[in-house]
Amino acid sequence: MFALAWVCVALGVVGIVTPVMPGTVFLILAAWLFARSSPRFENWLLTHPRLGPSVVAWRENGAIPRWAQLVATGSMAGSFVLLVVIGLSTPVLAIIGTIFVGVSAYMLTRPTE
């Protein structure tokens, strides 16, 4: 779990600096994994000035920053358009579209910070 937590931290940092990957999700998962493998590193993540606030907000009240909601939803929409352009079959597009709509609906109904 400890090694996987660090992989999630790395993916979370990549997600912070790139618009196509959701960093906060990986940081929340890293905090969960650290809670089970290393309370010291869980505390480090939660108190980190750049990485911690979104994880703490999620833990306290399930909040997702509005900018993160919009970027994630926009990224899914852009990804879906790309999948249409590359010619995925209609059944596959329907499954992916349903997942994207469900995830977006969930995110957009969470409280904001």
mmCIF file of N, CA, C and O in Angstrom:
data_model
loop_
_atom_site.group_PDB
_atom_site.id
_atom_site.type_symbol
_atom_site.label_atom_id
_atom_site.label_comp_id
_atom_site.label_asym_id
_atom_site.label_seq_id
_atom_site.Cartn_x
_atom_site.Cartn_y
_atom_site.Cartn_z
ATOM 1 N N MET A 1 0.816 -1.201 0.000
ATOM 2 C CA MET A 1 0.000 0.000 0.000
ATOM 3 C C MET A 1 0.856 1.260 0.000
ATOM 4 O O MET A 1 0.488 2.243 -0.619
ATOM 5 N N PHE A 2 1.973 1.198 0.719
ATOM 6 C CA PHE A 2 2.835 2.364 0.841
ATOM 7 C C PHE A 2 3.382 2.781 -0.531
ATOM 8 O O PHE A 2 3.359 3.959 -0.885
ATOM 9 N N ALA A 3 3.877 1.808 -1.287
ATOM 10 C CA ALA A 3 4.426 2.116 -2.616
ATOM 11 C C ALA A 3 3.332 2.642 -3.544
ATOM 12 O O ALA A 3 3.550 3.599 -4.303
ATOM 13 N N LEU A 4 2.159 2.040 -3.483
ATOM 14 C CA LEU A 4 1.042 2.498 -4.311
ATOM 15 C C LEU A 4 0.632 3.924 -3.936
ATOM 16 O O LEU A 4 0.268 4.726 -4.805
ATOM 17 N N ALA A 5 0.713 4.253 -2.654
ATOM 18 C CA ALA A 5 0.405 5.615 -2.218
ATOM 19 C C ALA A 5 1.348 6.613 -2.879
ATOM 20 O O ALA A 5 0.924 7.679 -3.335
ATOM 21 N N TRP A 6 2.627 6.275 -2.948
ATOM 22 C CA TRP A 6 3.592 7.179 -3.593
ATOM 23 C C TRP A 6 3.349 7.283 -5.092
ATOM 24 O O TRP A 6 3.531 8.356 -5.682
ATOM 25 N N VAL A 7 2.933 6.183 -5.708
ATOM 26 C CA VAL A 7 2.559 6.248 -7.131
ATOM 27 C C VAL A 7 1.394 7.221 -7.304
ATOM 28 O O VAL A 7 1.388 8.046 -8.225
ATOM 29 N N CYS A 8 0.424 7.158 -6.401
ATOM 30 C CA CYS A 8 -0.727 8.064 -6.468
ATOM 31 C C CYS A 8 -0.312 9.516 -6.229
ATOM 32 O O CYS A 8 -0.850 10.424 -6.875
ATOM 33 N N VAL A 9 0.633 9.748 -5.332
ATOM 34 C CA VAL A 9 1.132 11.106 -5.122
ATOM 35 C C VAL A 9 1.775 11.615 -6.415
ATOM 36 O O VAL A 9 1.512 12.741 -6.851
ATOM 37 N N ALA A 10 2.593 10.777 -7.039
ATOM 38 C CA ALA A 10 3.243 11.180 -8.292
ATOM 39 C C ALA A 10 2.203 11.483 -9.366
ATOM 40 O O ALA A 10 2.291 12.504 -10.064
ATOM 41 N N LEU A 11 1.199 10.630 -9.502
ATOM 42 C CA LEU A 11 0.135 10.870 -10.484
ATOM 43 C C LEU A 11 -0.655 12.127 -10.128
ATOM 44 O O LEU A 11 -1.075 12.876 -11.019
ATOM 45 N N GLY A 12 -0.850 12.370 -8.844
ATOM 46 C CA GLY A 12 -1.548 13.575 -8.414
ATOM 47 C C GLY A 12 -0.790 14.835 -8.780
ATOM 48 O O GLY A 12 -1.378 15.820 -9.232
ATOM 49 N N VAL A 13 0.522 14.807 -8.606
ATOM 50 C CA VAL A 13 1.348 15.967 -8.972
ATOM 51 C C VAL A 13 1.301 16.183 -10.481
ATOM 52 O O VAL A 13 1.164 17.314 -10.951
ATOM 53 N N VAL A 14 1.388 15.099 -11.252
ATOM 54 C CA VAL A 14 1.262 15.220 -12.704
ATOM 55 C C VAL A 14 -0.103 15.816 -13.064
ATOM 56 O O VAL A 14 -0.207 16.690 -13.921
ATOM 57 N N GLY A 15 -1.134 15.383 -12.371
ATOM 58 C CA GLY A 15 -2.478 15.894 -12.624
ATOM 59 C C GLY A 15 -2.636 17.365 -12.294
ATOM 60 O O GLY A 15 -3.446 18.063 -12.903
ATOM 61 N N ILE A 16 -1.864 17.853 -11.332
ATOM 62 C CA ILE A 16 -1.932 19.274 -10.977
ATOM 63 C C ILE A 16 -1.361 20.134 -12.096
ATOM 64 O O ILE A 16 -1.882 21.204 -12.392
ATOM 65 N N VAL A 17 -0.299 19.649 -12.733
ATOM 66 C CA VAL A 17 0.368 20.462 -13.746
ATOM 67 C C VAL A 17 -0.109 20.195 -15.172
ATOM 68 O O VAL A 17 0.256 20.927 -16.079
ATOM 69 N N THR A 18 -0.906 19.170 -15.378
ATOM 70 C CA THR A 18 -1.443 18.907 -16.710
ATOM 71 C C THR A 18 -2.967 18.961 -16.671
ATOM 72 O O THR A 18 -3.587 18.452 -15.743
ATOM 73 N N PRO A 19 -3.575 19.553 -17.674
ATOM 74 C CA PRO A 19 -5.031 19.712 -17.652
ATOM 75 C C PRO A 19 -5.814 18.447 -18.001
ATOM 76 O O PRO A 19 -7.014 18.421 -17.841
ATOM 77 N N VAL A 20 -5.160 17.405 -18.457
ATOM 78 C CA VAL A 20 -5.900 16.235 -18.916
ATOM 79 C C VAL A 20 -5.988 15.114 -17.888
ATOM 80 O O VAL A 20 -6.579 14.083 -18.156
ATOM 81 N N MET A 21 -5.422 15.345 -16.704
ATOM 82 C CA MET A 21 -5.423 14.291 -15.696
ATOM 83 C C MET A 21 -5.906 14.850 -14.359
ATOM 84 O O MET A 21 -5.457 15.900 -13.934
ATOM 85 N N PRO A 22 -6.816 14.151 -13.708
ATOM 86 C CA PRO A 22 -7.354 14.653 -12.434
ATOM 87 C C PRO A 22 -6.418 14.384 -11.261
ATOM 88 O O PRO A 22 -6.340 13.279 -10.748
ATOM 89 N N GLY A 23 -5.704 15.386 -10.813
ATOM 90 C CA GLY A 23 -4.743 15.213 -9.738
ATOM 91 C C GLY A 23 -5.365 14.954 -8.384
ATOM 92 O O GLY A 23 -4.876 14.128 -7.606
ATOM 93 N N THR A 24 -6.448 15.632 -8.075
ATOM 94 C CA THR A 24 -7.049 15.529 -6.746
ATOM 95 C C THR A 24 -7.497 14.105 -6.430
ATOM 96 O O THR A 24 -7.329 13.631 -5.306
ATOM 97 N N VAL A 25 -8.041 13.413 -7.397
ATOM 98 C CA VAL A 25 -8.500 12.034 -7.175
ATOM 99 C C VAL A 25 -7.344 11.162 -6.703
ATOM 100 O O VAL A 25 -7.490 10.379 -5.758
ATOM 101 N N PHE A 26 -6.198 11.304 -7.344
ATOM 102 C CA PHE A 26 -5.036 10.500 -6.959
ATOM 103 C C PHE A 26 -4.506 10.896 -5.589
ATOM 104 O O PHE A 26 -4.043 10.047 -4.837
ATOM 105 N N LEU A 27 -4.586 12.171 -5.251
ATOM 106 C CA LEU A 27 -4.131 12.608 -3.928
ATOM 107 C C LEU A 27 -5.060 12.091 -2.830
ATOM 108 O O LEU A 27 -4.599 11.704 -1.755
ATOM 109 N N ILE A 28 -6.365 12.079 -3.090
ATOM 110 C CA ILE A 28 -7.318 11.520 -2.121
ATOM 111 C C ILE A 28 -7.027 10.032 -1.920
ATOM 112 O O ILE A 28 -7.008 9.532 -0.785
ATOM 113 N N LEU A 29 -6.786 9.328 -3.015
ATOM 114 C CA LEU A 29 -6.456 7.907 -2.915
ATOM 115 C C LEU A 29 -5.131 7.707 -2.178
ATOM 116 O O LEU A 29 -5.013 6.802 -1.341
ATOM 117 N N ALA A 30 -4.149 8.560 -2.442
ATOM 118 C CA ALA A 30 -2.861 8.461 -1.739
ATOM 119 C C ALA A 30 -3.051 8.650 -0.239
ATOM 120 O O ALA A 30 -2.460 7.916 0.564
ATOM 121 N N ALA A 31 -3.865 9.628 0.148
ATOM 122 C CA ALA A 31 -4.114 9.858 1.577
ATOM 123 C C ALA A 31 -4.769 8.639 2.213
ATOM 124 O O ALA A 31 -4.426 8.241 3.337
ATOM 125 N N TRP A 32 -5.705 8.036 1.507
ATOM 126 C CA TRP A 32 -6.377 6.835 2.013
ATOM 127 C C TRP A 32 -5.372 5.696 2.186
ATOM 128 O O TRP A 32 -5.376 5.003 3.203
ATOM 129 N N LEU A 33 -4.498 5.524 1.193
ATOM 130 C CA LEU A 33 -3.486 4.465 1.280
ATOM 131 C C LEU A 33 -2.467 4.752 2.380
ATOM 132 O O LEU A 33 -2.067 3.841 3.111
ATOM 133 N N PHE A 34 -2.048 6.008 2.512
ATOM 134 C CA PHE A 34 -1.118 6.360 3.591
ATOM 135 C C PHE A 34 -1.766 6.149 4.962
ATOM 136 O O PHE A 34 -1.091 5.754 5.908
ATOM 137 N N ALA A 35 -3.060 6.412 5.083
ATOM 138 C CA ALA A 35 -3.750 6.218 6.363
ATOM 139 C C ALA A 35 -3.656 4.763 6.819
ATOM 140 O O ALA A 35 -3.661 4.483 8.015
ATOM 141 N N ARG A 36 -3.544 3.856 5.875
ATOM 142 C CA ARG A 36 -3.471 2.442 6.190
ATOM 143 C C ARG A 36 -2.041 1.907 6.236
ATOM 144 O O ARG A 36 -1.815 0.783 6.664
ATOM 145 N N SER A 37 -1.072 2.711 5.763
ATOM 146 C CA SER A 37 0.292 2.195 5.720
ATOM 147 C C SER A 37 1.313 3.081 6.430
ATOM 148 O O SER A 37 2.326 2.566 6.905
ATOM 149 N N SER A 38 1.065 4.390 6.499
ATOM 150 C CA SER A 38 2.047 5.272 7.125
ATOM 151 C C SER A 38 1.374 6.562 7.597
ATOM 152 O O SER A 38 1.256 7.527 6.827
ATOM 153 N N PRO A 39 0.943 6.611 8.855
ATOM 154 C CA PRO A 39 0.330 7.836 9.371
ATOM 155 C C PRO A 39 1.248 9.056 9.241
ATOM 156 O O PRO A 39 0.783 10.172 9.050
ATOM 157 N N ARG A 40 2.548 8.831 9.301
ATOM 158 C CA ARG A 40 3.495 9.938 9.148
ATOM 159 C C ARG A 40 3.352 10.597 7.772
ATOM 160 O O ARG A 40 3.285 11.822 7.652
ATOM 161 N N PHE A 41 3.286 9.790 6.718
ATOM 162 C CA PHE A 41 3.167 10.350 5.379
ATOM 163 C C PHE A 41 1.744 10.825 5.080
ATOM 164 O O PHE A 41 1.547 11.736 4.278
ATOM 165 N N GLU A 42 0.777 10.231 5.745
ATOM 166 C CA GLU A 42 -0.585 10.766 5.633
ATOM 167 C C GLU A 42 -0.603 12.202 6.165
ATOM 168 O O GLU A 42 -1.153 13.105 5.529
ATOM 169 N N ASN A 43 0.006 12.398 7.327
ATOM 170 C CA ASN A 43 0.080 13.741 7.910
ATOM 171 C C ASN A 43 0.848 14.692 6.997
ATOM 172 O O ASN A 43 0.456 15.850 6.811
ATOM 173 N N TRP A 44 1.941 14.218 6.409
ATOM 174 C CA TRP A 44 2.710 15.048 5.469
ATOM 175 C C TRP A 44 1.834 15.507 4.310
ATOM 176 O O TRP A 44 1.840 16.681 3.948
ATOM 177 N N LEU A 45 1.077 14.581 3.745
ATOM 178 C CA LEU A 45 0.221 14.923 2.609
ATOM 179 C C LEU A 45 -0.878 15.898 3.021
ATOM 180 O O LEU A 45 -1.129 16.897 2.333
ATOM 181 N N LEU A 46 -1.515 15.638 4.150
ATOM 182 C CA LEU A 46 -2.617 16.499 4.592
ATOM 183 C C LEU A 46 -2.155 17.902 4.953
ATOM 184 O O LEU A 46 -2.919 18.863 4.810
ATOM 185 N N THR A 47 -0.923 18.040 5.412
ATOM 186 C CA THR A 47 -0.427 19.358 5.812
ATOM 187 C C THR A 47 0.414 20.030 4.735
ATOM 188 O O THR A 47 0.873 21.151 4.934
ATOM 189 N N HIS A 48 0.601 19.372 3.609
ATOM 190 C CA HIS A 48 1.376 19.964 2.522
ATOM 191 C C HIS A 48 0.634 21.198 1.997
ATOM 192 O O HIS A 48 -0.571 21.135 1.729
ATOM 193 N N PRO A 49 1.327 22.332 1.862
ATOM 194 C CA PRO A 49 0.629 23.575 1.477
ATOM 195 C C PRO A 49 -0.011 23.540 0.093
ATOM 196 O O PRO A 49 -1.036 24.183 -0.128
ATOM 197 N N ARG A 50 0.510 22.774 -0.828
ATOM 198 C CA ARG A 50 -0.055 22.730 -2.188
ATOM 199 C C ARG A 50 -0.935 21.505 -2.416
ATOM 200 O O ARG A 50 -1.960 21.573 -3.066
ATOM 201 N N LEU A 51 -0.542 20.367 -1.874
ATOM 202 C CA LEU A 51 -1.258 19.117 -2.131
ATOM 203 C C LEU A 51 -2.376 18.849 -1.122
ATOM 204 O O LEU A 51 -3.368 18.202 -1.457
ATOM 205 N N GLY A 52 -2.227 19.329 0.092
ATOM 206 C CA GLY A 52 -3.142 18.976 1.165
ATOM 207 C C GLY A 52 -4.524 19.589 1.144
ATOM 208 O O GLY A 52 -5.502 18.897 1.474
ATOM 209 N N PRO A 53 -4.696 20.875 0.781
ATOM 210 C CA PRO A 53 -6.013 21.498 0.937
ATOM 211 C C PRO A 53 -7.170 20.785 0.240
ATOM 212 O O PRO A 53 -8.252 20.656 0.807
ATOM 213 N N SER A 54 -6.954 20.279 -0.958
ATOM 214 C CA SER A 54 -8.061 19.610 -1.651
ATOM 215 C C SER A 54 -8.417 18.285 -0.988
ATOM 216 O O SER A 54 -9.592 17.904 -0.929
ATOM 217 N N VAL A 55 -7.414 17.598 -0.453
ATOM 218 C CA VAL A 55 -7.675 16.326 0.241
ATOM 219 C C VAL A 55 -8.423 16.593 1.543
ATOM 220 O O VAL A 55 -9.400 15.896 1.868
ATOM 221 N N VAL A 56 -8.003 17.615 2.276
ATOM 222 C CA VAL A 56 -8.669 17.972 3.536
ATOM 223 C C VAL A 56 -10.113 18.401 3.271
ATOM 224 O O VAL A 56 -11.028 17.982 3.982
ATOM 225 N N ALA A 57 -10.322 19.202 2.232
ATOM 226 C CA ALA A 57 -11.683 19.644 1.898
ATOM 227 C C ALA A 57 -12.574 18.450 1.563
ATOM 228 O O ALA A 57 -13.739 18.400 1.958
ATOM 229 N N TRP A 58 -12.020 17.481 0.852
ATOM 230 C CA TRP A 58 -12.800 16.281 0.520
ATOM 231 C C TRP A 58 -13.137 15.494 1.786
ATOM 232 O O TRP A 58 -14.268 15.065 1.979
ATOM 233 N N ARG A 59 -12.164 15.323 2.650
ATOM 234 C CA ARG A 59 -12.397 14.560 3.874
ATOM 235 C C ARG A 59 -13.393 15.246 4.800
ATOM 236 O O ARG A 59 -14.185 14.569 5.455
ATOM 237 N N GLU A 60 -13.344 16.563 4.869
ATOM 238 C CA GLU A 60 -14.213 17.277 5.808
ATOM 239 C C GLU A 60 -15.664 17.338 5.351
ATOM 240 O O GLU A 60 -16.575 17.190 6.153
ATOM 241 N N ASN A 61 -15.893 17.611 4.072
ATOM 242 C CA ASN A 61 -17.298 17.737 3.638
ATOM 243 C C ASN A 61 -17.550 17.308 2.205
ATOM 244 O O ASN A 61 -18.539 17.704 1.607
ATOM 245 N N GLY A 62 -16.655 16.503 1.634
ATOM 246 C CA GLY A 62 -16.864 16.015 0.275
ATOM 247 C C GLY A 62 -16.786 17.106 -0.777
ATOM 248 O O GLY A 62 -17.361 16.973 -1.849
ATOM 249 N N ALA A 63 -16.057 18.180 -0.469
ATOM 250 C CA ALA A 63 -15.985 19.326 -1.374
ATOM 251 C C ALA A 63 -14.955 19.111 -2.484
ATOM 252 O O ALA A 63 -13.895 18.531 -2.263
ATOM 253 N N ILE A 64 -15.319 19.584 -3.664
ATOM 254 C CA ILE A 64 -14.418 19.611 -4.815
ATOM 255 C C ILE A 64 -14.407 21.045 -5.308
ATOM 256 O O ILE A 64 -15.465 21.618 -5.559
ATOM 257 N N PRO A 65 -13.218 21.655 -5.448
ATOM 258 C CA PRO A 65 -13.180 23.046 -5.917
ATOM 259 C C PRO A 65 -13.901 23.201 -7.254
ATOM 260 O O PRO A 65 -13.839 22.317 -8.112
ATOM 261 N N ARG A 66 -14.583 24.316 -7.430
ATOM 262 C CA ARG A 66 -15.345 24.552 -8.664
ATOM 263 C C ARG A 66 -14.449 24.436 -9.886
ATOM 264 O O ARG A 66 -14.830 23.841 -10.881
ATOM 265 N N TRP A 67 -13.230 25.007 -9.814
ATOM 266 C CA TRP A 67 -12.331 24.931 -10.976
ATOM 267 C C TRP A 67 -12.019 23.482 -11.321
ATOM 268 O O TRP A 67 -11.935 23.120 -12.491
ATOM 269 N N ALA A 68 -11.860 22.627 -10.317
ATOM 270 C CA ALA A 68 -11.559 21.212 -10.566
ATOM 271 C C ALA A 68 -12.760 20.505 -11.178
ATOM 272 O O ALA A 68 -12.610 19.663 -12.068
ATOM 273 N N GLN A 69 -13.954 20.857 -10.715
ATOM 274 C CA GLN A 69 -15.166 20.286 -11.307
ATOM 275 C C GLN A 69 -15.253 20.625 -12.786
ATOM 276 O O GLN A 69 -15.537 19.761 -13.621
ATOM 277 N N LEU A 70 -15.009 21.889 -13.101
ATOM 278 C CA LEU A 70 -15.133 22.340 -14.487
ATOM 279 C C LEU A 70 -14.030 21.781 -15.380
ATOM 280 O O LEU A 70 -14.294 21.371 -16.518
ATOM 281 N N VAL A 71 -12.805 21.743 -14.867
ATOM 282 C CA VAL A 71 -11.706 21.185 -15.663
ATOM 283 C C VAL A 71 -11.929 19.697 -15.926
ATOM 284 O O VAL A 71 -11.740 19.218 -17.052
ATOM 285 N N ALA A 72 -12.344 18.962 -14.912
ATOM 286 C CA ALA A 72 -12.568 17.528 -15.087
ATOM 287 C C ALA A 72 -13.703 17.262 -16.069
ATOM 288 O O ALA A 72 -13.592 16.404 -16.957
ATOM 289 N N THR A 73 -14.788 18.006 -15.927
ATOM 290 C CA THR A 73 -15.923 17.822 -16.838
ATOM 291 C C THR A 73 -15.539 18.208 -18.263
ATOM 292 O O THR A 73 -15.861 17.494 -19.223
ATOM 293 N N GLY A 74 -14.821 19.310 -18.400
ATOM 294 C CA GLY A 74 -14.354 19.725 -19.726
ATOM 295 C C GLY A 74 -13.399 18.721 -20.343
ATOM 296 O O GLY A 74 -13.458 18.452 -21.551
ATOM 297 N N SER A 75 -12.529 18.142 -19.525
ATOM 298 C CA SER A 75 -11.594 17.130 -20.023
ATOM 299 C C SER A 75 -12.327 15.887 -20.501
ATOM 300 O O SER A 75 -11.975 15.310 -21.533
ATOM 301 N N MET A 76 -13.348 15.483 -19.767
ATOM 302 C CA MET A 76 -14.129 14.328 -20.204
ATOM 303 C C MET A 76 -14.866 14.626 -21.501
ATOM 304 O O MET A 76 -14.915 13.780 -22.408
ATOM 305 N N ALA A 77 -15.414 15.817 -21.614
ATOM 306 C CA ALA A 77 -16.109 16.192 -22.850
ATOM 307 C C ALA A 77 -15.137 16.203 -24.031
ATOM 308 O O ALA A 77 -15.435 15.672 -25.115
ATOM 309 N N GLY A 78 -13.956 16.791 -23.817
ATOM 310 C CA GLY A 78 -12.947 16.806 -24.873
ATOM 311 C C GLY A 78 -12.485 15.405 -25.250
ATOM 312 O O GLY A 78 -12.303 15.089 -26.430
ATOM 313 N N SER A 79 -12.320 14.560 -24.256
ATOM 314 C CA SER A 79 -11.922 13.172 -24.513
ATOM 315 C C SER A 79 -12.993 12.444 -25.316
ATOM 316 O O SER A 79 -12.684 11.678 -26.235
ATOM 317 N N PHE A 80 -14.243 12.706 -24.971
ATOM 318 C CA PHE A 80 -15.333 12.049 -25.692
ATOM 319 C C PHE A 80 -15.340 12.477 -27.156
ATOM 320 O O PHE A 80 -15.504 11.638 -28.051
ATOM 321 N N VAL A 81 -15.160 13.761 -27.398
ATOM 322 C CA VAL A 81 -15.106 14.258 -28.785
ATOM 323 C C VAL A 81 -13.965 13.575 -29.523
ATOM 324 O O VAL A 81 -14.128 13.139 -30.677
ATOM 325 N N LEU A 82 -12.810 13.448 -28.888
ATOM 326 C CA LEU A 82 -11.672 12.780 -29.512
ATOM 327 C C LEU A 82 -12.002 11.325 -29.840
ATOM 328 O O LEU A 82 -11.654 10.827 -30.915
ATOM 329 N N LEU A 83 -12.700 10.652 -28.940
ATOM 330 C CA LEU A 83 -13.083 9.256 -29.188
ATOM 331 C C LEU A 83 -14.048 9.137 -30.369
ATOM 332 O O LEU A 83 -13.977 8.181 -31.142
ATOM 333 N N VAL A 84 -14.927 10.115 -30.499
ATOM 334 C CA VAL A 84 -15.839 10.136 -31.650
ATOM 335 C C VAL A 84 -15.032 10.333 -32.932
ATOM 336 O O VAL A 84 -15.247 9.630 -33.939
ATOM 337 N N VAL A 85 -14.099 11.266 -32.906
ATOM 338 C CA VAL A 85 -13.290 11.584 -34.086
ATOM 339 C C VAL A 85 -12.452 10.381 -34.529
ATOM 340 O O VAL A 85 -12.320 10.123 -35.726
ATOM 341 N N ILE A 86 -11.900 9.639 -33.571
ATOM 342 C CA ILE A 86 -11.074 8.493 -33.966
ATOM 343 C C ILE A 86 -11.919 7.299 -34.397
ATOM 344 O O ILE A 86 -11.386 6.324 -34.909
ATOM 345 N N GLY A 87 -13.225 7.388 -34.217
ATOM 346 C CA GLY A 87 -14.115 6.381 -34.786
ATOM 347 C C GLY A 87 -14.446 5.180 -33.934
ATOM 348 O O GLY A 87 -14.664 4.096 -34.475
ATOM 349 N N LEU A 88 -14.507 5.341 -32.639
ATOM 350 C CA LEU A 88 -14.948 4.212 -31.808
ATOM 351 C C LEU A 88 -16.373 3.819 -32.164
ATOM 352 O O LEU A 88 -17.176 4.653 -32.607
ATOM 353 N N SER A 89 -16.692 2.584 -31.939
ATOM 354 C CA SER A 89 -18.035 2.094 -32.272
ATOM 355 C C SER A 89 -19.086 2.736 -31.362
ATOM 356 O O SER A 89 -18.798 3.159 -30.233
ATOM 357 N N THR A 90 -20.297 2.770 -31.850
ATOM 358 C CA THR A 90 -21.396 3.388 -31.104
ATOM 359 C C THR A 90 -21.622 2.731 -29.740
ATOM 360 O O THR A 90 -21.814 3.445 -28.749
ATOM 361 N N PRO A 91 -21.621 1.394 -29.638
ATOM 362 C CA PRO A 91 -21.817 0.802 -28.299
ATOM 363 C C PRO A 91 -20.724 1.208 -27.303
ATOM 364 O O PRO A 91 -21.016 1.485 -26.139
ATOM 365 N N VAL A 92 -19.481 1.269 -27.752
ATOM 366 C CA VAL A 92 -18.387 1.668 -26.868
ATOM 367 C C VAL A 92 -18.555 3.135 -26.474
ATOM 368 O O VAL A 92 -18.388 3.503 -25.302
ATOM 369 N N LEU A 93 -18.905 3.986 -27.439
ATOM 370 C CA LEU A 93 -19.142 5.397 -27.140
ATOM 371 C C LEU A 93 -20.291 5.562 -26.145
ATOM 372 O O LEU A 93 -20.230 6.418 -25.265
ATOM 373 N N ALA A 94 -21.324 4.744 -26.279
ATOM 374 C CA ALA A 94 -22.462 4.829 -25.360
ATOM 375 C C ALA A 94 -22.038 4.481 -23.939
ATOM 376 O O ALA A 94 -22.432 5.160 -22.974
ATOM 377 N N ILE A 95 -21.215 3.456 -23.786
ATOM 378 C CA ILE A 95 -20.751 3.055 -22.452
ATOM 379 C C ILE A 95 -19.873 4.155 -21.853
ATOM 380 O O ILE A 95 -20.073 4.577 -20.710
ATOM 381 N N ILE A 96 -18.916 4.632 -22.638
ATOM 382 C CA ILE A 96 -18.010 5.672 -22.141
ATOM 383 C C ILE A 96 -18.787 6.951 -21.847
ATOM 384 O O ILE A 96 -18.571 7.598 -20.819
ATOM 385 N N GLY A 97 -19.701 7.314 -22.731
ATOM 386 C CA GLY A 97 -20.510 8.517 -22.515
ATOM 387 C C GLY A 97 -21.337 8.427 -21.255
ATOM 388 O O GLY A 97 -21.443 9.401 -20.499
ATOM 389 N N THR A 98 -21.912 7.275 -21.004
ATOM 390 C CA THR A 98 -22.699 7.074 -19.788
ATOM 391 C C THR A 98 -21.827 7.230 -18.541
ATOM 392 O O THR A 98 -22.231 7.871 -17.563
ATOM 393 N N ILE A 99 -20.645 6.662 -18.585
ATOM 394 C CA ILE A 99 -19.724 6.789 -17.451
ATOM 395 C C ILE A 99 -19.339 8.250 -17.249
ATOM 396 O O ILE A 99 -19.371 8.770 -16.124
ATOM 397 N N PHE A 100 -18.981 8.936 -18.335
ATOM 398 C CA PHE A 100 -18.589 10.347 -18.237
ATOM 399 C C PHE A 100 -19.719 11.212 -17.689
ATOM 400 O O PHE A 100 -19.493 12.086 -16.853
ATOM 401 N N VAL A 101 -20.929 10.983 -18.150
ATOM 402 C CA VAL A 101 -22.067 11.770 -17.662
ATOM 403 C C VAL A 101 -22.300 11.491 -16.181
ATOM 404 O O VAL A 101 -22.535 12.414 -15.390
ATOM 405 N N GLY A 102 -22.208 10.227 -15.781
ATOM 406 C CA GLY A 102 -22.394 9.880 -14.373
ATOM 407 C C GLY A 102 -21.342 10.501 -13.474
ATOM 408 O O GLY A 102 -21.652 11.073 -12.421
ATOM 409 N N VAL A 103 -20.083 10.420 -13.889
ATOM 410 C CA VAL A 103 -18.999 10.999 -13.099
ATOM 411 C C VAL A 103 -19.145 12.518 -13.025
ATOM 412 O O VAL A 103 -18.995 13.127 -11.966
ATOM 413 N N SER A 104 -19.462 13.135 -14.154
ATOM 414 C CA SER A 104 -19.639 14.597 -14.174
ATOM 415 C C SER A 104 -20.798 15.018 -13.285
ATOM 416 O O SER A 104 -20.693 15.992 -12.533
ATOM 417 N N ALA A 105 -21.908 14.301 -13.370
ATOM 418 C CA ALA A 105 -23.065 14.640 -12.535
ATOM 419 C C ALA A 105 -22.711 14.529 -11.052
ATOM 420 O O ALA A 105 -23.078 15.396 -10.256
ATOM 421 N N TYR A 106 -21.983 13.490 -10.689
ATOM 422 C CA TYR A 106 -21.582 13.331 -9.297
ATOM 423 C C TYR A 106 -20.693 14.491 -8.860
ATOM 424 O O TYR A 106 -20.920 15.109 -7.820
ATOM 425 N N MET A 107 -19.674 14.798 -9.670
ATOM 426 C CA MET A 107 -18.749 15.876 -9.307
ATOM 427 C C MET A 107 -19.437 17.222 -9.209
ATOM 428 O O MET A 107 -19.184 17.995 -8.289
ATOM 429 N N LEU A 108 -20.296 17.520 -10.167
ATOM 430 C CA LEU A 108 -20.933 18.833 -10.197
ATOM 431 C C LEU A 108 -21.962 19.035 -9.093
ATOM 432 O O LEU A 108 -22.377 20.161 -8.823
ATOM 433 N N THR A 109 -22.364 17.946 -8.440
ATOM 434 C CA THR A 109 -23.315 18.067 -7.331
ATOM 435 C C THR A 109 -22.619 18.060 -5.965
ATOM 436 O O THR A 109 -23.282 18.171 -4.939
ATOM 437 N N ARG A 110 -21.298 17.936 -5.947
ATOM 438 C CA ARG A 110 -20.555 18.006 -4.683
ATOM 439 C C ARG A 110 -20.434 19.465 -4.272
ATOM 440 O O ARG A 110 -20.390 20.362 -5.108
ATOM 441 N N PRO A 111 -20.345 19.715 -2.964
ATOM 442 C CA PRO A 111 -20.128 21.091 -2.515
ATOM 443 C C PRO A 111 -18.784 21.610 -3.011
ATOM 444 O O PRO A 111 -17.871 20.831 -3.265
ATOM 445 N N THR A 112 -18.692 22.923 -3.125
ATOM 446 C CA THR A 112 -17.411 23.539 -3.478
ATOM 447 C C THR A 112 -16.782 24.096 -2.217
ATOM 448 O O THR A 112 -17.456 24.285 -1.198
ATOM 449 N N GLU A 113 -15.510 24.363 -2.274
ATOM 450 C CA GLU A 113 -14.795 24.858 -1.090
ATOM 451 C C GLU A 113 -15.258 26.231 -0.698
ATOM 452 O O GLU A 113 -15.594 27.078 -1.401
#
